[in-house]
CSV table of C-alpha atoms and ligand atoms in Angstrom, one decimal:
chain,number,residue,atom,x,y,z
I,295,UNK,CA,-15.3,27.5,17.7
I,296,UNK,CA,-12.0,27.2,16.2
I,297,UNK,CA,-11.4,24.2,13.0
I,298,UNK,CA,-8.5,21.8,13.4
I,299,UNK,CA,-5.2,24.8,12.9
I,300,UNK,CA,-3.0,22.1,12.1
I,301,UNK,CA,-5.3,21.2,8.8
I,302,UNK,CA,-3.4,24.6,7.7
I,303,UNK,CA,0.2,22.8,8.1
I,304,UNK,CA,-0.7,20.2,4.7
I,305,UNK,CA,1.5,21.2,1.9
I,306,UNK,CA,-1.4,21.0,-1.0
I,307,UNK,CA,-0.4,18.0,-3.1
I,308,UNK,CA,-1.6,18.3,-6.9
I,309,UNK,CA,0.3,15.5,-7.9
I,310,UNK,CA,-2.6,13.2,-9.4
I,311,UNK,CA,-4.8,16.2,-10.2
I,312,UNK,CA,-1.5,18.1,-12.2
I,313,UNK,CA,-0.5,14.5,-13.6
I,314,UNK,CA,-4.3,15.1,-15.2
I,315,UNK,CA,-4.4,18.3,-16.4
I,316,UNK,CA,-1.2,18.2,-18.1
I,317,UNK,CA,-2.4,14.5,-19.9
I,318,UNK,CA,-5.7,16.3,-20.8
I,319,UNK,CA,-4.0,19.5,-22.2
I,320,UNK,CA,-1.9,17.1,-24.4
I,321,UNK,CA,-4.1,15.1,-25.6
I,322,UNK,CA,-6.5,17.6,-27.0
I,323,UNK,CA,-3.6,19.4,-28.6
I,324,UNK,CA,-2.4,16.4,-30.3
I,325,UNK,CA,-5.6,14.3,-30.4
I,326,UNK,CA,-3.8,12.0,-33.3
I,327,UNK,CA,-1.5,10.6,-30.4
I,328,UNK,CA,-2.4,7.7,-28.3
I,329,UNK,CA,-1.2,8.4,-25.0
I,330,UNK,CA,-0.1,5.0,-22.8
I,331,UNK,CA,-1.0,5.6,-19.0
I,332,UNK,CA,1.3,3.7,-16.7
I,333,UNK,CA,1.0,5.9,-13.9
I,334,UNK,CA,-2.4,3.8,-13.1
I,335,UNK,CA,-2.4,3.2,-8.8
I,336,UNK,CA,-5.6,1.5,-9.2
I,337,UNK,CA,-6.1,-2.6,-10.5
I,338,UNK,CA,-8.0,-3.1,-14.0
I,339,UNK,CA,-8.6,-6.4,-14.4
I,340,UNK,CA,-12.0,-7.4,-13.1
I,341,UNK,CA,-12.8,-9.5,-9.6
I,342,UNK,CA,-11.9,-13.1,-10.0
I,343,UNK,CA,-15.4,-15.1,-10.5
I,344,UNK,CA,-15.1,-17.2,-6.9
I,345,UNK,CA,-15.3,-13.8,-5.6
I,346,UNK,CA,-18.2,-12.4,-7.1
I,347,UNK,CA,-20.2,-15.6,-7.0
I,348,UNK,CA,-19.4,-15.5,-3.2
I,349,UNK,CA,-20.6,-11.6,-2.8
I,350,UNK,CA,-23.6,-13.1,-4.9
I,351,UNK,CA,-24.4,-15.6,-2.5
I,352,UNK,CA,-24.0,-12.5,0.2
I,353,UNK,CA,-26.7,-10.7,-1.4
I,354,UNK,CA,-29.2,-13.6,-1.8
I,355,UNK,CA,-28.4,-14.3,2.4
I,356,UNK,CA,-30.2,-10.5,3.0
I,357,UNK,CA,-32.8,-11.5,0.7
I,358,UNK,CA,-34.2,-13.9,3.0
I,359,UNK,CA,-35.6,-13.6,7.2
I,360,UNK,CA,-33.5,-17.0,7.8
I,361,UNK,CA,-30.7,-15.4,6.3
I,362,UNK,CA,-30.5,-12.2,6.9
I,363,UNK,CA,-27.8,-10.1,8.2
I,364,UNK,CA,-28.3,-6.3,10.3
I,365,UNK,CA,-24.9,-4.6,11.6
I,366,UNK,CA,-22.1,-6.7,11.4
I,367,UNK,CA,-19.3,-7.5,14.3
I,368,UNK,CA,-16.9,-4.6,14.4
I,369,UNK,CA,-13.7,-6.6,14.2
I,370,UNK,CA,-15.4,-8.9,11.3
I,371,UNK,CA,-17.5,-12.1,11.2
I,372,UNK,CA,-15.2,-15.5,13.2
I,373,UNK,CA,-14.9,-16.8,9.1
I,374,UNK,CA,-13.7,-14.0,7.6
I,375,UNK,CA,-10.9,-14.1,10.6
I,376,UNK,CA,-10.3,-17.3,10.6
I,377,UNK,CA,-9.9,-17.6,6.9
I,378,UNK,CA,-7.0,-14.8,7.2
I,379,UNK,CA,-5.2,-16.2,10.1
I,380,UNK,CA,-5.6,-19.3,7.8
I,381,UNK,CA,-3.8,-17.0,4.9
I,382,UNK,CA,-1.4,-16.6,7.1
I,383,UNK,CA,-0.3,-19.9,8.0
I,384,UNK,CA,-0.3,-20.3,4.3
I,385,UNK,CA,3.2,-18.6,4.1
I,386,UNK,CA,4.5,-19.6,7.8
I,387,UNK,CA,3.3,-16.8,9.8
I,388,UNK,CA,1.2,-17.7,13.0
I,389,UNK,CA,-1.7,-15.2,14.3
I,390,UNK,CA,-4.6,-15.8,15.8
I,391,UNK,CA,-7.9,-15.0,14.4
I,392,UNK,CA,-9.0,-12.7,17.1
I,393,UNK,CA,-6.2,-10.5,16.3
I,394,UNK,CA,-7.1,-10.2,12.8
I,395,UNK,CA,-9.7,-7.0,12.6
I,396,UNK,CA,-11.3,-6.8,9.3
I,397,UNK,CA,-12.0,-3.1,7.8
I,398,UNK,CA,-13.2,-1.3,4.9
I,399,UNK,CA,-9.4,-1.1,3.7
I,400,UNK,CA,-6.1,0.2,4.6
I,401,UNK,CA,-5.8,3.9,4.1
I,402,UNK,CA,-8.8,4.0,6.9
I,403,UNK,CA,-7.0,2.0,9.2
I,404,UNK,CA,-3.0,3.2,8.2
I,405,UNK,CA,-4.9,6.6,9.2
I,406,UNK,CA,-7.1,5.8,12.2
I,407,UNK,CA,-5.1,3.8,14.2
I,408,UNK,CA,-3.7,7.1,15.3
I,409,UNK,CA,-6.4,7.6,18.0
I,410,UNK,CA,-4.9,4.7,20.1
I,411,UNK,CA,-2.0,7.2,20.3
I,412,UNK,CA,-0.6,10.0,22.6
I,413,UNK,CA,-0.9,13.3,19.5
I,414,UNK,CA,2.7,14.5,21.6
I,415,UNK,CA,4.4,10.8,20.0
I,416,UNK,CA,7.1,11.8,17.7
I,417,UNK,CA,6.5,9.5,14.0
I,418,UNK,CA,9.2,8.8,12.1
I,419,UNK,CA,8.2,8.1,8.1
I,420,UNK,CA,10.2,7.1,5.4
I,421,UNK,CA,10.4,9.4,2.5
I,422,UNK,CA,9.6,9.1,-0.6
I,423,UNK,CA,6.6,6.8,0.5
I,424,UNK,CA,2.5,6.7,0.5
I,425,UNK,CA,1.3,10.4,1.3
I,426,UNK,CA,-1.5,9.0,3.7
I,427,UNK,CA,0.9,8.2,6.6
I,428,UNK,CA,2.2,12.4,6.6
I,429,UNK,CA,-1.0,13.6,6.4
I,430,UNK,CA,-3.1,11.6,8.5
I,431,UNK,CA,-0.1,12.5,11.1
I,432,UNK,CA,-0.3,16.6,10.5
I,433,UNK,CA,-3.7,16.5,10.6
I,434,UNK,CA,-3.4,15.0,14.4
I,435,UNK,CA,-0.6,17.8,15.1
I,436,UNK,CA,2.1,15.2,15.4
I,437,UNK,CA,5.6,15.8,14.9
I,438,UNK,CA,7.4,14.0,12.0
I,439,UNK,CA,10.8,12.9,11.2
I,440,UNK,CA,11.7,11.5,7.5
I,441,UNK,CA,13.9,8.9,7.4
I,442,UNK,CA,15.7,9.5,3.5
I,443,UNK,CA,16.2,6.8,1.1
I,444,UNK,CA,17.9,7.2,-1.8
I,445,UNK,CA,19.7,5.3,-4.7
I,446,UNK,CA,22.1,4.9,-1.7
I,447,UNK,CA,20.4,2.5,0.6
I,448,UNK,CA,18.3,1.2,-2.1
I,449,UNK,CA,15.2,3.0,-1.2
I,450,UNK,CA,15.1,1.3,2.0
I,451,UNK,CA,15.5,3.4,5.1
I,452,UNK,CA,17.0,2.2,7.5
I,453,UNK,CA,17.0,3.4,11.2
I,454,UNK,CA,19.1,5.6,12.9
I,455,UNK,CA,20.0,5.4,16.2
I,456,UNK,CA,20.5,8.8,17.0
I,457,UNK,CA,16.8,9.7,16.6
I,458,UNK,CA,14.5,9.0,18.7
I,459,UNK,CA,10.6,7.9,17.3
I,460,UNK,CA,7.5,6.4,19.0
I,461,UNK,CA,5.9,5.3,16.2
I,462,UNK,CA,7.3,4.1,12.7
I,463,UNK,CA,5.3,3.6,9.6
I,464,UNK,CA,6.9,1.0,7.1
I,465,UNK,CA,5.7,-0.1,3.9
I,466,UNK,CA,7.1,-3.1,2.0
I,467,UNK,CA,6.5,-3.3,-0.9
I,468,UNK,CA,7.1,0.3,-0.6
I,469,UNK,CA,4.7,2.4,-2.5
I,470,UNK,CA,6.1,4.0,-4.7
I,471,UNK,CA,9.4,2.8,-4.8
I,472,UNK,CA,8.5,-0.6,-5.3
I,473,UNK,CA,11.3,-1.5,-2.7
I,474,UNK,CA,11.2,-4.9,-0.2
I,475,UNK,CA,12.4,-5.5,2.7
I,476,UNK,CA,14.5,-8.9,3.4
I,477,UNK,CA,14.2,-10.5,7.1
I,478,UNK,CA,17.5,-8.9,8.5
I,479,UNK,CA,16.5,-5.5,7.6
I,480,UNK,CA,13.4,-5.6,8.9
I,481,UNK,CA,15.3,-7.5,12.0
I,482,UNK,CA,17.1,-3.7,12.9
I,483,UNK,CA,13.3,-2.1,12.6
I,484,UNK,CA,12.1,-4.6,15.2
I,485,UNK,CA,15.2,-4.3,17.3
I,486,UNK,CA,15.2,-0.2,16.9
I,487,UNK,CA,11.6,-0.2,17.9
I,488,UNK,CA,11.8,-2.3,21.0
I,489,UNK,CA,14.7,-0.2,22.1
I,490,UNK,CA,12.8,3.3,21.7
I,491,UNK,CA,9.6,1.3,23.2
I,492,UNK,CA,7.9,2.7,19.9
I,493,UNK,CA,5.4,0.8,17.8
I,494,UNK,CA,5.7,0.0,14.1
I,495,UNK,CA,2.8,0.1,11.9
I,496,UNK,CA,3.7,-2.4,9.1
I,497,UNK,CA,1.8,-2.0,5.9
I,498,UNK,CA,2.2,-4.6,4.1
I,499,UNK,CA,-0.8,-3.9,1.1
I,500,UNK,CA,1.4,-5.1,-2.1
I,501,UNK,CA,2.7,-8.2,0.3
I,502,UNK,CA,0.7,-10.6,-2.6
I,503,UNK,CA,3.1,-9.4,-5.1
I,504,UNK,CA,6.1,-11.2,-3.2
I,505,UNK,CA,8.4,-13.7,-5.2
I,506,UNK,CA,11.6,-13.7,-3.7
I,507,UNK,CA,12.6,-15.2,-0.2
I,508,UNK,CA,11.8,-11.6,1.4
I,509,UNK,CA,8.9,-11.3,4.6
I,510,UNK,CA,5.5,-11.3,4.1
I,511,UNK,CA,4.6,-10.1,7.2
I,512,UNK,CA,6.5,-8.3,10.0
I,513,UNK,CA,5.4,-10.9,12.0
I,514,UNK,CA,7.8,-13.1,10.9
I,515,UNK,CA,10.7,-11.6,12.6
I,516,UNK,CA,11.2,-12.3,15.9
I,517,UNK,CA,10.6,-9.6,18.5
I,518,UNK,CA,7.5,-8.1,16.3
I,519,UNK,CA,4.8,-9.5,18.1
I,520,UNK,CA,6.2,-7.1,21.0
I,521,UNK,CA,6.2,-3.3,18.8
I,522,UNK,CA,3.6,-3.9,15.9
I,523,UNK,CA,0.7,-3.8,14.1
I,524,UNK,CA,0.1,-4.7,10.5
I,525,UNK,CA,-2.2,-3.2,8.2
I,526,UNK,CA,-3.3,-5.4,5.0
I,527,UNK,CA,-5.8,-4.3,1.7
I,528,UNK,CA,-7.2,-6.8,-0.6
I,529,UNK,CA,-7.3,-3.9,-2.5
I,530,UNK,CA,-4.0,-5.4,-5.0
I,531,UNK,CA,-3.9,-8.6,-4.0
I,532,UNK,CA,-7.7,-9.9,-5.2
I,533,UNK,CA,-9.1,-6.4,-6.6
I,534,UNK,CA,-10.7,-5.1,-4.3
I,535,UNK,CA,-9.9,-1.1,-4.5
I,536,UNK,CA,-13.7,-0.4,-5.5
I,537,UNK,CA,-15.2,-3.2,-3.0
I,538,UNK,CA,-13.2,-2.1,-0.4
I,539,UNK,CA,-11.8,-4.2,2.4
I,540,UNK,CA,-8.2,-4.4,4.2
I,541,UNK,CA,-7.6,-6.3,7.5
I,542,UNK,CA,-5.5,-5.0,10.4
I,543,UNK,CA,-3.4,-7.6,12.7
I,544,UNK,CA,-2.7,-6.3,16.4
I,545,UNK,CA,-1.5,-8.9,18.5
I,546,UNK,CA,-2.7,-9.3,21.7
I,547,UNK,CA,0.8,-9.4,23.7
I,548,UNK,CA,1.6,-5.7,22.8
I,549,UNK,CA,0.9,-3.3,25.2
I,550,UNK,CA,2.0,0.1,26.0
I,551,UNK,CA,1.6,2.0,29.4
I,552,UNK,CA,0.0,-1.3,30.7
I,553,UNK,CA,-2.7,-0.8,28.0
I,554,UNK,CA,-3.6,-3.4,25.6
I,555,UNK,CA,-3.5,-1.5,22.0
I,556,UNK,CA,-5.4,-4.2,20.7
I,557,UNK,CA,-8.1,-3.5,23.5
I,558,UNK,CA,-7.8,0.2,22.9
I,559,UNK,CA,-8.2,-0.8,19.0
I,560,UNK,CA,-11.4,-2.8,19.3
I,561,UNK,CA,-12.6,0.0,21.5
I,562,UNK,CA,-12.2,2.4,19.1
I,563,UNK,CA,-13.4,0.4,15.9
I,564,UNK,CA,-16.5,0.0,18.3
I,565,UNK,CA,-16.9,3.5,18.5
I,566,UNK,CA,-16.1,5.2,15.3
I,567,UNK,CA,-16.4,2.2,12.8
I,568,UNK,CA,-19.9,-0.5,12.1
I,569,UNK,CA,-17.8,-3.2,10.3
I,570,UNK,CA,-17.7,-4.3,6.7
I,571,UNK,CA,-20.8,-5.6,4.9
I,572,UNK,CA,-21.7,-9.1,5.0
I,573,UNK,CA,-21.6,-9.7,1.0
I,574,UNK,CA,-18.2,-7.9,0.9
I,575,UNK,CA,-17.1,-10.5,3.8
I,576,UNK,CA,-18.6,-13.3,2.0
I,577,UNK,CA,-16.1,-12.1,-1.0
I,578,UNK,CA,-13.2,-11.6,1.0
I,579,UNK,CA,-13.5,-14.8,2.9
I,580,UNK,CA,-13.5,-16.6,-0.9
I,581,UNK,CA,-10.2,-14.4,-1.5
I,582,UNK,CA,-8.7,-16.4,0.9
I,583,UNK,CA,-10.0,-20.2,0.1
I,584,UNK,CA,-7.7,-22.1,-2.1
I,585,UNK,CA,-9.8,-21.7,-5.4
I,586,UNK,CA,-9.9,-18.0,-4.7
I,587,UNK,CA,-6.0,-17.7,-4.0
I,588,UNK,CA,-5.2,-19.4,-7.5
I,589,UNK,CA,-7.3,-17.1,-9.3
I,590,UNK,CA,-6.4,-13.9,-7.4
I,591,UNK,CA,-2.7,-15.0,-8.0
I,592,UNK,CA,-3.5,-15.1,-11.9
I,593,UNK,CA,-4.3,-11.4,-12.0
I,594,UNK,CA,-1.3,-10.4,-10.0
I,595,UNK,CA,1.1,-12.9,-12.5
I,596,UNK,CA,-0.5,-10.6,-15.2
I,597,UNK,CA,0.8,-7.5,-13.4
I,598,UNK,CA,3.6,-8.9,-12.7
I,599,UNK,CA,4.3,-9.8,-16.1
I,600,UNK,CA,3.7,-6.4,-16.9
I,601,UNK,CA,6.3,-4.8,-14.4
I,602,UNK,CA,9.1,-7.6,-16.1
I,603,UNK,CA,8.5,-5.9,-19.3
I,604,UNK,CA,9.3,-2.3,-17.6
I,605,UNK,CA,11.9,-4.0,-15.3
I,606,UNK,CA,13.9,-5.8,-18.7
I,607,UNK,CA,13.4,-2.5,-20.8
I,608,UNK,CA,15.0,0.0,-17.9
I,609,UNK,CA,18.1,-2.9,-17.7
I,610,UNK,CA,18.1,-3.0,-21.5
I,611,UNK,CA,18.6,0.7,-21.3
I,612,UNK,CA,21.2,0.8,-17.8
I,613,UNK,CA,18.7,2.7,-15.6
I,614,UNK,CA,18.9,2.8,-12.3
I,615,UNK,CA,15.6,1.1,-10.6
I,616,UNK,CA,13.9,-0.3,-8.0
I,617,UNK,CA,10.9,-2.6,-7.8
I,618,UNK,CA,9.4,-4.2,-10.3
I,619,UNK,CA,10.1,-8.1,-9.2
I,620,UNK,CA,8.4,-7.8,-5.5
I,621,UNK,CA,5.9,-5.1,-6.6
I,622,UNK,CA,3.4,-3.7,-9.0
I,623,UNK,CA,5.7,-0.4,-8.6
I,624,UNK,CA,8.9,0.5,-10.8
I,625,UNK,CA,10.7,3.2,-9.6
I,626,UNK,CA,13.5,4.8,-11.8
I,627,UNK,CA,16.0,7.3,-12.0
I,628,UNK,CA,15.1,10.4,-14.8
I,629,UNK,CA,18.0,10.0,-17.1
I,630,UNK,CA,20.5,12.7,-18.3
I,631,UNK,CA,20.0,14.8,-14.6
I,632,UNK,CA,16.3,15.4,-15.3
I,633,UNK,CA,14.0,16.2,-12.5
I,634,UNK,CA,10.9,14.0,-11.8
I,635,UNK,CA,8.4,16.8,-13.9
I,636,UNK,CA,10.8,17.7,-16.4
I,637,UNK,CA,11.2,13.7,-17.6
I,638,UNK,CA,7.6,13.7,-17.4
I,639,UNK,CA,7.0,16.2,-19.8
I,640,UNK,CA,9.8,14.6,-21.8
I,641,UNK,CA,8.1,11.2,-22.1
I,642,UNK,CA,4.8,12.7,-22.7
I,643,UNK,CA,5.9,15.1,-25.1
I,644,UNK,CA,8.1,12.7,-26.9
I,645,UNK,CA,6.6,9.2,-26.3
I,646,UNK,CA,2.8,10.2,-25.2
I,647,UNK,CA,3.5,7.9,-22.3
I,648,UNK,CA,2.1,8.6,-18.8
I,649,UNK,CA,3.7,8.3,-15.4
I,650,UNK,CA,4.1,9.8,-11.9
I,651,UNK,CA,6.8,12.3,-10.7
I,652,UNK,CA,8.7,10.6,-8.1
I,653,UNK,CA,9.0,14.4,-6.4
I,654,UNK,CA,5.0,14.5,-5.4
I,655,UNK,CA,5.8,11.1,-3.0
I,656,UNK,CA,8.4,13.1,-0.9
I,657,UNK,CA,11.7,15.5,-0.9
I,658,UNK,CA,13.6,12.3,-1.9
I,659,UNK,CA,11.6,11.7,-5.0
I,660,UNK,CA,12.9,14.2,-6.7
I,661,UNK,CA,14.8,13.1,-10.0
I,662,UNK,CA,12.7,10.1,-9.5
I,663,UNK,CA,9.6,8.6,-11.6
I,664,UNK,CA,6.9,5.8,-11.2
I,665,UNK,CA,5.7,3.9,-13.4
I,666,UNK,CA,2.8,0.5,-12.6
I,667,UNK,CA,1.9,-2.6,-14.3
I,668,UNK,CA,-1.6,-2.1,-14.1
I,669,UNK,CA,-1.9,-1.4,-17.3
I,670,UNK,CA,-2.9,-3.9,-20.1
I,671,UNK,CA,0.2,-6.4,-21.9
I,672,UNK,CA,-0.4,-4.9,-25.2
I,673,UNK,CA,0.0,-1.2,-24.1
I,674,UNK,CA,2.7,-1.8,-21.2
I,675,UNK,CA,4.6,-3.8,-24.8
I,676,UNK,CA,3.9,-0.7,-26.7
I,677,UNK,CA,5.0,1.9,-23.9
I,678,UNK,CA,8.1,-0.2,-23.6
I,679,UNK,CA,9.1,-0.2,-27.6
I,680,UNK,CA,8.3,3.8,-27.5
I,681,UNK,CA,10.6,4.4,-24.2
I,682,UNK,CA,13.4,2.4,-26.1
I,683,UNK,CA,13.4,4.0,-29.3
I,684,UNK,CA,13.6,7.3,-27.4
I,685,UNK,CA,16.8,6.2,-25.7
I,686,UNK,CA,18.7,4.0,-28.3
B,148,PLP,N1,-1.3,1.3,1.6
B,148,PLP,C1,-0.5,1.6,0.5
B,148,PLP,C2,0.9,1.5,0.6
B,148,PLP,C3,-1.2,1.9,-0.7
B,148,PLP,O1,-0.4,2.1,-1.8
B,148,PLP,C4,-2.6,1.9,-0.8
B,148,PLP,C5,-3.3,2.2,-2.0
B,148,PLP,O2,-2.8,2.6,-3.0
B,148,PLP,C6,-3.3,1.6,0.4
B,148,PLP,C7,-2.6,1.3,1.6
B,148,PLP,C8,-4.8,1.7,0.4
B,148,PLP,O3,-5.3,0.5,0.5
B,148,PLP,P1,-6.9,0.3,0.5
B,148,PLP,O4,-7.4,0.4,-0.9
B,148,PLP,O5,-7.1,-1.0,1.2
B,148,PLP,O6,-7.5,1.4,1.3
């Protein structure tokens, strides 16, 4: 018997847990400070009520023989589908319900969906970006290539034809850089992707926090339909990181080696995954009706009034950063030459504000530094007047 070797290849990553033990050591040495978190990656504000009164109902149906529910489907109940296909018309993207596979969130399926692929594909990720897509590929023994961003291309990597990839992980939003897409970017993806015959796995989790005229979905460029697959949480856009449920879009035209991947997906959700609850697919199906949308859109304005607070202060101060208009994320440049720890020390030690070193999302994160708006308005306000009075 031998374990899975290339589990020995994962580079540890303390980020979170250092991020932790360096707030904790502060804090009980200075226990008069109060120290402002913005390095929060989870929502705070509680599920919207059409929501809960929905996930309510859920429950009562179990309560009752008539009612009652046993497994569920594996891609999701016809509703739930139908109600994000409707989503999608919502904002001019067409896909057909039974393309729509409804999960138990994103980070399973932005993982998983590499069993429907050969482990000798090479991937290409961008870097700095969401730490799920590099591991989830080293733990299958797959190669990797980085593709950099950089103050340069504005944190969005674009490709390069010289290297070759078979399968491509974007995100956009870009977590953590807070970084968007527009149509004509993601236009050279889908045209780089249908040229190496690779697929592009789209994640498109902070798409709800979208203002400008920038994609929603990949599915909106021409060409996508043919090289990928989009994965999609409710996890930001209605709250549900503690619920848990994400859908997954594979439509049914693309195929590789004559093989359906949507086929070779449903056979493998069949397999290794018994669907989402019903009460937590009663919930997600009110995410989606029009009295749900306007109150999940309410939370995310309070977030996103949050990251214009961060957003006006770093332009008030003439950083360099991206995000914060498209995204929950703002991603900024350490001042005076500091690397991504040493300016968080700095703004704990000096401000007792929290955030995340931009060097534990990648090589290209160095000198770089996250903050979110998932704090509350009063404290995000506070944060902001402390990070200005430090630099004034
Ligand atoms: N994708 C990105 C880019 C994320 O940042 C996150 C969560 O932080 C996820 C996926 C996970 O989504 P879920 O909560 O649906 O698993």
């Amino acid at each position: 018997m031998e374990i899975n070797r290339n589990f020995d290849n994962l580079v540890p990553n303390y980020l979170f847990a250092d991020v932790a033990r360096k707030t904790n050591e502060y804090a009980a040495a200075h226990p008069e400070k109060e120290i402002i978190r913005l390095g929060i990656g989870d929502v705070t504000l509680p599920l919207s009520s059409v929501v809960v009164d929905a996930m309510q109902k859920g429950c009562e149906d179990l309560r009752y023989q008539e009612s009652f529910k046993g497994y569920p489907e594996y891609e999701g109940y016809d509703f739930v589908r139908q109600a994000a296909a409707d989503y999608y018309k919502s904002f001019g993207v067409s896909v057909s319900p039974d393309e729509i596979f409804i999960s138990d969130g994103a980070k399973s399926d932005c993982g998983n969906i590499g069993d429907i692929f050969s482990r000798d594909n090479t991937v290409l990720i961008p870097d700095p970006v969401y730490p799920v897509y590099v591991d989830a590929n080293i733990m299958a023994g797959r190669k990797i290539v980085y593709a950099a961003s950089s103050a340069e291309n504005h944190f969005l990597a674009m490709p390069d034809k010289h290297i070759h990839a078979d399968i491509i992980y974007l995100c956009s939003p870009n977590n953590p850089t807070g970084a968007a897409y527009n149509a004509e970017q993601l236009k050279e993806w889908v045209s780089y992707a249908l040229e190496n015959d690779a697929v592009i796995l789209y994640d498109a989790a902070y798409e709800a926090f979208i203002q400008d005229d920038l994609p929603r979905s990949i599915f909106s460029i021409d060409g996508a339909r043919e090289c990928a697959i989009e994965l999609c949480s409710l996890s930001k856009t209605a709250g549900f990181t503690g619920v848990r449920c994400g859908y997954t879009v594979i439509p049914k035209e693309l195929k590789r080696n004559g093989h359906s991947l949507h086929d070779l997906w449903y056979r493998r959700q069949a397999t290794k995954f018994n669907g989402v609850s019903w009460a937590v697919q009663c919930g997600a199906a009110a995410v989606f009706s029009p009295e749900g949308q306007r109150q999940c859109l309410d939370n995310i304005h309070y977030y996103r009034q949050n990251a214009r607070i961060l957003s006006e202060l770093l332009d008030s101060l003439g950083f360099y950063y991206t995000g914060g208009k498209n995204s929950p994320y703002i991603w900024l440049q350490c001042p005076n030459h500091m690397d991504s720890w040493t300016f968080f020390d700095f703004l704990l030690d000096k401000a007792a504000v929290v955030g995340t070193p931009g060097s534990g999302f990648g090589e290209c994160g160095q000198g770089y530094f996250r903050m979110t708006s998932f704090n509350s308005h009063e404290k995000t306000l506070e944060a902001a007047q402390r990070i200005k009075t430090l630099f004034s």
